[in-house]
XYZ file of C-alpha atoms in Angstrom:
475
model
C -18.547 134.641 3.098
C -19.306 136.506 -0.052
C -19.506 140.035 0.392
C -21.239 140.478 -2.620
C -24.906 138.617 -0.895
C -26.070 140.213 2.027
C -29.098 138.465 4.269
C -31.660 141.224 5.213
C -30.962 142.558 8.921
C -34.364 141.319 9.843
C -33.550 137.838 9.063
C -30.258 137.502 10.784
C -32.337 138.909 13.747
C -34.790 136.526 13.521
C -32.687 133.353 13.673
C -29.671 135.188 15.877
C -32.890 135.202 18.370
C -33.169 131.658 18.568
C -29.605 130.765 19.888
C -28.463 133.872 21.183
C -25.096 134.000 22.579
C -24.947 132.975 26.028
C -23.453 136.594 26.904
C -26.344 138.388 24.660
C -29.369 139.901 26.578
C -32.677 139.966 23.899
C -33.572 143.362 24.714
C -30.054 145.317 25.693
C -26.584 144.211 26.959
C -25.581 142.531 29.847
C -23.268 144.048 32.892
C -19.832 143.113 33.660
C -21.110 140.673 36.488
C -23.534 139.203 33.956
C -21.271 138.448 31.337
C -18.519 137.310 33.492
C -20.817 134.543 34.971
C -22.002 134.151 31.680
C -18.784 133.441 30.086
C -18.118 131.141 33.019
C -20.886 128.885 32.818
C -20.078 128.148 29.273
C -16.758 127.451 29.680
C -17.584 124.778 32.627
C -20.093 123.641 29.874
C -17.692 123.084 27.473
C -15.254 121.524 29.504
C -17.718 118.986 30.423
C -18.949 118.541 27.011
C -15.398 117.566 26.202
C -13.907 114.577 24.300
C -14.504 112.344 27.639
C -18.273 112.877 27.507
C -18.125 112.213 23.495
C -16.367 108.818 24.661
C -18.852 108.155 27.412
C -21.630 108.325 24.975
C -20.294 106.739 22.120
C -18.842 103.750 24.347
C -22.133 103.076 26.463
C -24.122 103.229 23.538
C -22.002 100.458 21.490
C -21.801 98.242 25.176
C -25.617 98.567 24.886
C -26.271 97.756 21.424
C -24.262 94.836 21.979
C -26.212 94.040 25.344
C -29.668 94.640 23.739
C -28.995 92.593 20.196
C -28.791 95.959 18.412
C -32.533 96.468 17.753
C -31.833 100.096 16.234
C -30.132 97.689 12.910
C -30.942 94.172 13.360
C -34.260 94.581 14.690
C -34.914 97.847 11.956
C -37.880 95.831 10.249
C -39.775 95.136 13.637
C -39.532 98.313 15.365
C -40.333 100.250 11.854
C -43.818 97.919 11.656
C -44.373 98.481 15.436
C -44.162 101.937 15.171
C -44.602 103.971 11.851
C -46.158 100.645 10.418
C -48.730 100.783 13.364
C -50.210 103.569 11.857
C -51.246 102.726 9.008
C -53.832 100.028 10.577
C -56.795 100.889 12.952
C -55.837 101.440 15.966
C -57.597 100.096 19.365
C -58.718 102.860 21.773
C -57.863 102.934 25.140
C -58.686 105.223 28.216
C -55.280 105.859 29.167
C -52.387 107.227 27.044
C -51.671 105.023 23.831
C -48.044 104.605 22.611
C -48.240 106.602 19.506
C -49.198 109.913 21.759
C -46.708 109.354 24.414
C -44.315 109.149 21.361
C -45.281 112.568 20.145
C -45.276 113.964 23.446
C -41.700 113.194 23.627
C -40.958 114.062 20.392
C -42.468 117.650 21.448
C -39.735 118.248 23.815
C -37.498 116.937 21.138
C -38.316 118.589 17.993
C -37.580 122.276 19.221
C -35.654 124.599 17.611
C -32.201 122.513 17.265
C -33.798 121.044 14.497
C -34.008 124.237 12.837
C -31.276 126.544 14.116
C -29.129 123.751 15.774
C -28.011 121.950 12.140
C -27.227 125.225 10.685
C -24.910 126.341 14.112
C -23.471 122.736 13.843
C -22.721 123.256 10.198
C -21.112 126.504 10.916
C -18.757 125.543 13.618
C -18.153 121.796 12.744
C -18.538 122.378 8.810
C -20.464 119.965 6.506
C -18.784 117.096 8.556
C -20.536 117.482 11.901
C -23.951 116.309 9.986
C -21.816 112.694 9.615
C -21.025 112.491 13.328
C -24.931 113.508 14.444
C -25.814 110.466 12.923
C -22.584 108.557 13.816
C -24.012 109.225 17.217
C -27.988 108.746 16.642
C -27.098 104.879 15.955
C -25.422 104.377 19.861
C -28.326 106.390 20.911
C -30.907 104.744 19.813
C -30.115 101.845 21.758
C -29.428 103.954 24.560
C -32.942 105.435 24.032
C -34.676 101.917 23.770
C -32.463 100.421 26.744
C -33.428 103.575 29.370
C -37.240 103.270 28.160
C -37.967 99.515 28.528
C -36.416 100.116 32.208
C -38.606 102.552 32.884
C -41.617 100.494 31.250
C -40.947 97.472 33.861
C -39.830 100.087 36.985
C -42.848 101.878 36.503
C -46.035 101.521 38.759
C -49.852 102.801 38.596
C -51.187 105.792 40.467
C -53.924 106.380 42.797
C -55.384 107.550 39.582
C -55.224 104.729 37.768
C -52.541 106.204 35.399
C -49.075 104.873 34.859
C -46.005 106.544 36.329
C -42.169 106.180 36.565
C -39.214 107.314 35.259
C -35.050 107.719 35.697
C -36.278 107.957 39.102
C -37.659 104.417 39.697
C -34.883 102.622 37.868
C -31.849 104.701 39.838
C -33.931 103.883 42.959
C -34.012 99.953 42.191
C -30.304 99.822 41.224
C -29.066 102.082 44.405
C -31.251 100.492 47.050
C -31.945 104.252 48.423
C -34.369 107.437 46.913
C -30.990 109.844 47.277
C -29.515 110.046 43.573
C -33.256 109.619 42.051
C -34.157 112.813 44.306
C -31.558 114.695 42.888
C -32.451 113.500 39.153
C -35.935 114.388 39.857
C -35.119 117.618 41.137
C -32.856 118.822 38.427
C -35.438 117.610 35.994
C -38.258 119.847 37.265
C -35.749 122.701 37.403
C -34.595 122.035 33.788
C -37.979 121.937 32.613
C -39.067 125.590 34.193
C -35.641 126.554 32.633
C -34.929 125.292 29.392
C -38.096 123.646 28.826
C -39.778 126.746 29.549
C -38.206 129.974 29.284
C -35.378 129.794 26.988
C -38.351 128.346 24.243
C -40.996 131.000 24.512
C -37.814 133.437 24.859
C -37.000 132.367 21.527
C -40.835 132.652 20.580
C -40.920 136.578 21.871
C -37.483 137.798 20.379
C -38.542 135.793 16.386
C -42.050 137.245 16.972
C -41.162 140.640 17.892
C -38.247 141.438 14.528
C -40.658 139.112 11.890
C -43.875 140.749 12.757
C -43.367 143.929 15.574
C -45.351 141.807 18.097
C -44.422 142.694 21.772
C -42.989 140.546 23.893
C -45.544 140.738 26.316
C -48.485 140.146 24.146
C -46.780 136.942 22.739
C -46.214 136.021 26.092
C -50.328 136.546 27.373
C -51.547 134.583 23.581
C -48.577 131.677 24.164
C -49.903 131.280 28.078
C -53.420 131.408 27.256
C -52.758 128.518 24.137
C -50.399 126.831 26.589
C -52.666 126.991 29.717
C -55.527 124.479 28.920
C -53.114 121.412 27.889
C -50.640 122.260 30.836
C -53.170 122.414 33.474
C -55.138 119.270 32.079
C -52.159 117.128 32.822
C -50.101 114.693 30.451
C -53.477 113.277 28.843
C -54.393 116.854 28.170
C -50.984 117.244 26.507
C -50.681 113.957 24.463
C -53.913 114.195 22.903
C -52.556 117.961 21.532
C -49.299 116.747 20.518
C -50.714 113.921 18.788
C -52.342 116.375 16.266
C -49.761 119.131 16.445
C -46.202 117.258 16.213
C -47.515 115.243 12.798
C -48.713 118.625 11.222
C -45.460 120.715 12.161
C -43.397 118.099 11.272
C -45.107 117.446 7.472
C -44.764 121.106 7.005
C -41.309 121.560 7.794
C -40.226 118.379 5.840
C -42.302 119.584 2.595
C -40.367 122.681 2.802
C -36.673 121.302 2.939
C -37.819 119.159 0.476
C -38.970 121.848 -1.625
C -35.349 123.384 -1.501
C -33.751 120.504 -1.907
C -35.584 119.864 -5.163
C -35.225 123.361 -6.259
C -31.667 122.646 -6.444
C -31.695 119.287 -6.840
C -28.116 118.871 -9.595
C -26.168 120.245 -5.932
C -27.660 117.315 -3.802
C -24.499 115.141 -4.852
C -22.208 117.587 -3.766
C -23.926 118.645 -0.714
C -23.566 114.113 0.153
C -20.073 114.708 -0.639
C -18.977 117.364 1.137
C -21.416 115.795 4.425
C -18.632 112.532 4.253
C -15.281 113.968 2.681
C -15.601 116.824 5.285
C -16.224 114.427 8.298
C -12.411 113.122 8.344
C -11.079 115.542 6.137
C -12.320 119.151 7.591
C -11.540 122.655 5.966
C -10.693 125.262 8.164
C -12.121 124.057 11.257
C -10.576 124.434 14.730
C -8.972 121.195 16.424
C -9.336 119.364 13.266
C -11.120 115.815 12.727
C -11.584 116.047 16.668
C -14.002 119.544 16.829
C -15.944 117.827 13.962
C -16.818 114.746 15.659
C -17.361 116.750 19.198
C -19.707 119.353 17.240
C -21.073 116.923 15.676
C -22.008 114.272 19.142
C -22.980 117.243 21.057
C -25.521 118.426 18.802
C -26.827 114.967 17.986
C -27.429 114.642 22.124
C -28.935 118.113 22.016
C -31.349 117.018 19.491
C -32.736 114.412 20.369
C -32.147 114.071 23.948
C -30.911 110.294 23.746
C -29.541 109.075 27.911
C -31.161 112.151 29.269
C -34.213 110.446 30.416
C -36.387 112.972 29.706
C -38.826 110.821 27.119
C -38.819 107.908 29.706
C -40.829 110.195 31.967
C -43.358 110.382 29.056
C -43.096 106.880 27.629
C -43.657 105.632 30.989
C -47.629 106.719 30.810
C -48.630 104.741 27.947
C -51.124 101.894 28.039
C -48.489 99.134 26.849
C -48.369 95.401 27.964
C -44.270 94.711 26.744
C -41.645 97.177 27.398
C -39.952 96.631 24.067
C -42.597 98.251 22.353
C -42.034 101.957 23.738
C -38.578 101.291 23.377
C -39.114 100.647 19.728
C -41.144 104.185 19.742
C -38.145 105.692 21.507
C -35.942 104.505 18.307
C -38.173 105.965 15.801
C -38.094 109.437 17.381
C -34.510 109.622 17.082
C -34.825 107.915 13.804
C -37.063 111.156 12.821
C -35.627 113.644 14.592
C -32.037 113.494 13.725
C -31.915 110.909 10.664
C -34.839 112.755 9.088
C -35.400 115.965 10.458
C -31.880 117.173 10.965
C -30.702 115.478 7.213
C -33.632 117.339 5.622
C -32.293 120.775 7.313
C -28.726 120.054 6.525
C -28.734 119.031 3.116
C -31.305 122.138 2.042
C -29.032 124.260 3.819
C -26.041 122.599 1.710
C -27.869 122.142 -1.613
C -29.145 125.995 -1.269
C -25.455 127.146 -0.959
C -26.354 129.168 2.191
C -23.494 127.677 4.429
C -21.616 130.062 1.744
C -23.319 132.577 1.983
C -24.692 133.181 5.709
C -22.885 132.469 9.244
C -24.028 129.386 11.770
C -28.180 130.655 12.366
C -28.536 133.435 9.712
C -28.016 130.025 7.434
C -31.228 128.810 7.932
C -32.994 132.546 6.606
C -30.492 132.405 3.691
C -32.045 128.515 3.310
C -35.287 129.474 2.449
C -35.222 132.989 0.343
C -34.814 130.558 -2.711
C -38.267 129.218 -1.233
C -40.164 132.268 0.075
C -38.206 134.913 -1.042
C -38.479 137.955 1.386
C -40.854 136.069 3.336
C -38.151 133.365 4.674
C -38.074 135.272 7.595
C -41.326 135.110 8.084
C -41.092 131.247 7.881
C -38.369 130.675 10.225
C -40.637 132.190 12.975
C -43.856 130.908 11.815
C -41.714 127.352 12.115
C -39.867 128.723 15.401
C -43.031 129.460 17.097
C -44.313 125.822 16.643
C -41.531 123.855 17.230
C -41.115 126.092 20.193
C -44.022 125.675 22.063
C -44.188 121.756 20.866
C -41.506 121.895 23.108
C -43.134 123.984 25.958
C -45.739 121.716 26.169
C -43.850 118.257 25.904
C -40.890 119.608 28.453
C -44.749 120.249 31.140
C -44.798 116.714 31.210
C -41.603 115.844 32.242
C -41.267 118.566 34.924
C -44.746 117.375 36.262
C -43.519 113.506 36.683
C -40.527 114.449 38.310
C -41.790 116.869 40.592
C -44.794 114.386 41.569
C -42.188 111.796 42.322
C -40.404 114.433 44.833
C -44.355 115.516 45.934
C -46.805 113.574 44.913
C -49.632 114.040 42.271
C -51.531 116.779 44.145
C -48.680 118.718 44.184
C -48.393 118.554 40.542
C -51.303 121.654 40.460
C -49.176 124.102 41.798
C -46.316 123.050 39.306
C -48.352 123.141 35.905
C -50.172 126.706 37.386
C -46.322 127.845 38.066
C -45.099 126.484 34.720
C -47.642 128.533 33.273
C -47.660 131.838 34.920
C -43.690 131.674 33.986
C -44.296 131.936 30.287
C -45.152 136.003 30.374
C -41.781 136.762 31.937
C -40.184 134.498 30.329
C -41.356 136.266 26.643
C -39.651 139.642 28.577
C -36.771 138.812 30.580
C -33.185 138.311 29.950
C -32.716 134.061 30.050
C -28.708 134.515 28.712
C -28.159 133.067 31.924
C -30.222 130.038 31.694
C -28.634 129.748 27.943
C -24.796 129.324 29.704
C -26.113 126.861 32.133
C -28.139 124.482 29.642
C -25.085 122.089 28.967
C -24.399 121.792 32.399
C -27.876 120.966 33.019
C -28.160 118.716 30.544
C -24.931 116.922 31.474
C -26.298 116.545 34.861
C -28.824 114.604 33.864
C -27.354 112.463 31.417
C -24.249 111.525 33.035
C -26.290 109.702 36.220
C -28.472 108.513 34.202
C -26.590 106.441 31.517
C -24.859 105.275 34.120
C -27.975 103.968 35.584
C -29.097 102.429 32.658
C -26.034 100.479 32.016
C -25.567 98.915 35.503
C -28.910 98.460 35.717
C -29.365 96.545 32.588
C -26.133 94.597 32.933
C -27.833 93.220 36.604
C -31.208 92.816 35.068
C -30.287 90.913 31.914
C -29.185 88.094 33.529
C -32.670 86.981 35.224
C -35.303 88.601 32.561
C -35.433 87.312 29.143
C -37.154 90.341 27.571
C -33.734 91.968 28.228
C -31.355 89.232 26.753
C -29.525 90.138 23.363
C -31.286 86.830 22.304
C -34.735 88.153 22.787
C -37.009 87.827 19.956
C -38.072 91.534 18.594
C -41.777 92.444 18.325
């Protein structure tokens, strides 16, 4: 680091708030007991987000792209015109959810603040490299992605209501005969979405809130639960018709800024490529070599954009679509756009801005934008924080809600969305360093089963339904 640059105080706050250390509290420090279970929990994380799990992902996502003709590459011109293509032509209205809105309601629990903070922490551990191996693992997990959500399009089954349903649940329950491991699925899901969904995000809201602008905790928490309340409580229509205006907007601001860095300092842009592919097998001072690239590099790819968790299948599962392939298509283009565009965007104006010099792992992404805003890059990162944060709060309601109505039923689903929001207030005040060290072994709990699902599944499947065969014609 060069000691003769500083980064304002308030700005290494602001994004040290985002991703504080699992041990941190946001208002104090933690006791003895704390931080030992703490420390704990993220060492059983880490252990289980070792080189196995990298293998596990990389490996079932080639086995499926080979299983399901590689749509993510061969099939890149059908699923683009199905998807982003779609958009530019009229499209027909429906009463139920269309695709394009279940797409952005998963994208909302997708696009959080990994897309932000997470490239710059990635960059700062892994170095340069890591941004190779998050795509080196998007392309496996986009046909992971598209495999676990045309599954859950032909598992799924209409509601009293008249709306569509299904998830991980429905598929784990057809390949195991019995309702035991999609219980426990469906469980962990509704916990992980009160947890990480929920109060780790407007955490992150409260603590950027309170160093950028002196806002207290508490008030951010009463404005985010009244903003929050009237999509959460109206149910996943309620929140797909908000994210449908909300992820777009976000998501063109955010990309006009990193490309207003990147075009500030446009003559670096070579070097930054460079440094993204020389780096990847040839790291500088990085600990366990090649090897902690590529692991920093997987594990924040998965992190981003959520490919075998089965979260966005819970979503997907709702729209008003005749063939399965085409939400699987969506599912491609939101990994396409979270991590090939999104995360790219961050990394290389982080890169071209010379901040990864400058600042360490989330101060980077303050440093990123002072060529931008000047003093008021702070002020950015939480404006963007805040957004991308509760995009996420209200996309993780959704999946929370379908698992716990599969555990339930729908008119339990009530008391979930009024306990999902009555949980943002303390969650704006409370220590959630706890919830922090448990996220990867949440998150691992829910992939694991469920990839494994998805691949026995479609290897029994493929043989009798032709919309599953590698030979299938794409869309």
């Amino acid at each position: 680091m060069n000691d003769d640059v500083r980064i304002p105080l308030s700005h290494q706050r602001i994004l040290l708030s985002l991703y504080p250390h699992p041990t941190c509290k946001s208002t104090g420090y933690p006791g003895r007991n704390t931080m030992d279970t703490a420390a704990l929990l993220e060492r059983t994380g880490e252990l289980i987000w070792g080189p196995w799990t990298a293998a596990v992902i990389l490996l079932g996502g080639i086995w499926l792209s080979v299983r399901t003709g590689c749509p993510q590459l061969l099939g890149a011109k059908d699923w683009w015109h199905a998807t982003a293509g779609s958009l530019l032509h009229r499209r027909e209205r429906t009463d139920g959810i269309s695709p394009f809105q279940s797409a952005t309601a998963a994208l909302a629990g997708s696009l959080g603040t990994g897309n932000i903070v997470g490239v710059a922490l990635a960059i700062g551990t892994g170095g340069p490299g890591a941004i190779f191996w998050m795509w080196a693992a998007a392309i496996p997990g986009m046909a992971i992605a598209y495999a676990e959500n045309v599954l859950g399009i032909r598992c799924r089954q209409r509601a009293a209501d008249g709306q569509w349903t299904g998830g991980p649940m429905m598929y784990m329950r057809r390949l195991t005969g019995n309702g035991r491991l999609a219980a426990m699925w469906a469980g962990l899901c509704a916990a992980a979405a009160l947890c990480i969904g929920n109060l780790v995000q407007v955490n992150s809201i409260a603590a950027a809130a309170k160093d950028a602008w002196s806002v207290p905790p508490w008030v951010m928490g009463a404005a985010l639960c009244a903003a929050a309340a009237p999509a959460i409580l109206g149910g996943t229509r309620s929140v797909a018709k908000l994210t449908e205006r909300l992820v777009p907007l976000m998501a063109l601001i955010y990309i006009l800024a990193c490309g207003a860095v990147i075009a500030l300092n446009l003559p670096k842009l070579p070097e930054a490529m460079g440094r993204i592919f020389t780096e990847a097998f040839r790291p500088r001072s990085v600990g366990g070599g090649m090897l902690g690239v590529m692991l920093t590099g997987i594990r924040r790819g998965v992190f981003t954009n959520e490919a075998g968790m089965g979260t966005s299948v819970l979503i997907h599962c709702t729209a008003e679509v005749q063939d399965p392939r085409e939400q699987g298509y969506w599912s491609i283009f939101e990994i396409f756009a979270d991590t090939i565009l999104m995360c790219t965007l961050t990394a290389l104006a982080i890169l071209t801005s010379g901040a990864d010099r400058i600042a360490a792992d989330a101060a980077m992404t303050a440093e990123t934008f002072r060529c931008l805003f000047g003093s008021a890059s702070g002020s950015f990162c939480a404006a963007a924080t805040l957004l991308f944060a509760f995009a996420t709060v209200i996309g993780w309601s959704c999946c929370g809600e379908r698992a716990f109505a599969y555990l339930f039923g729908e008119r339990a689903t009530v008391g979930y969305r009024m306990l999902y929001v009555l949980l943002i207030i303390p969650g704006c005040v409370m220590d959630t360093g706890m919830v922090w060290a448990a996220s990867d072994i949440l998150n691992a709990m829910l992939m694991l089963p469920n990839l494994a699902a998805v691949i026995l599944l479609w290897r029994r499947e493929s043989e009798h339904c032709p919309v599953l065969s590698p030979k299938a014609e794409y869309l």
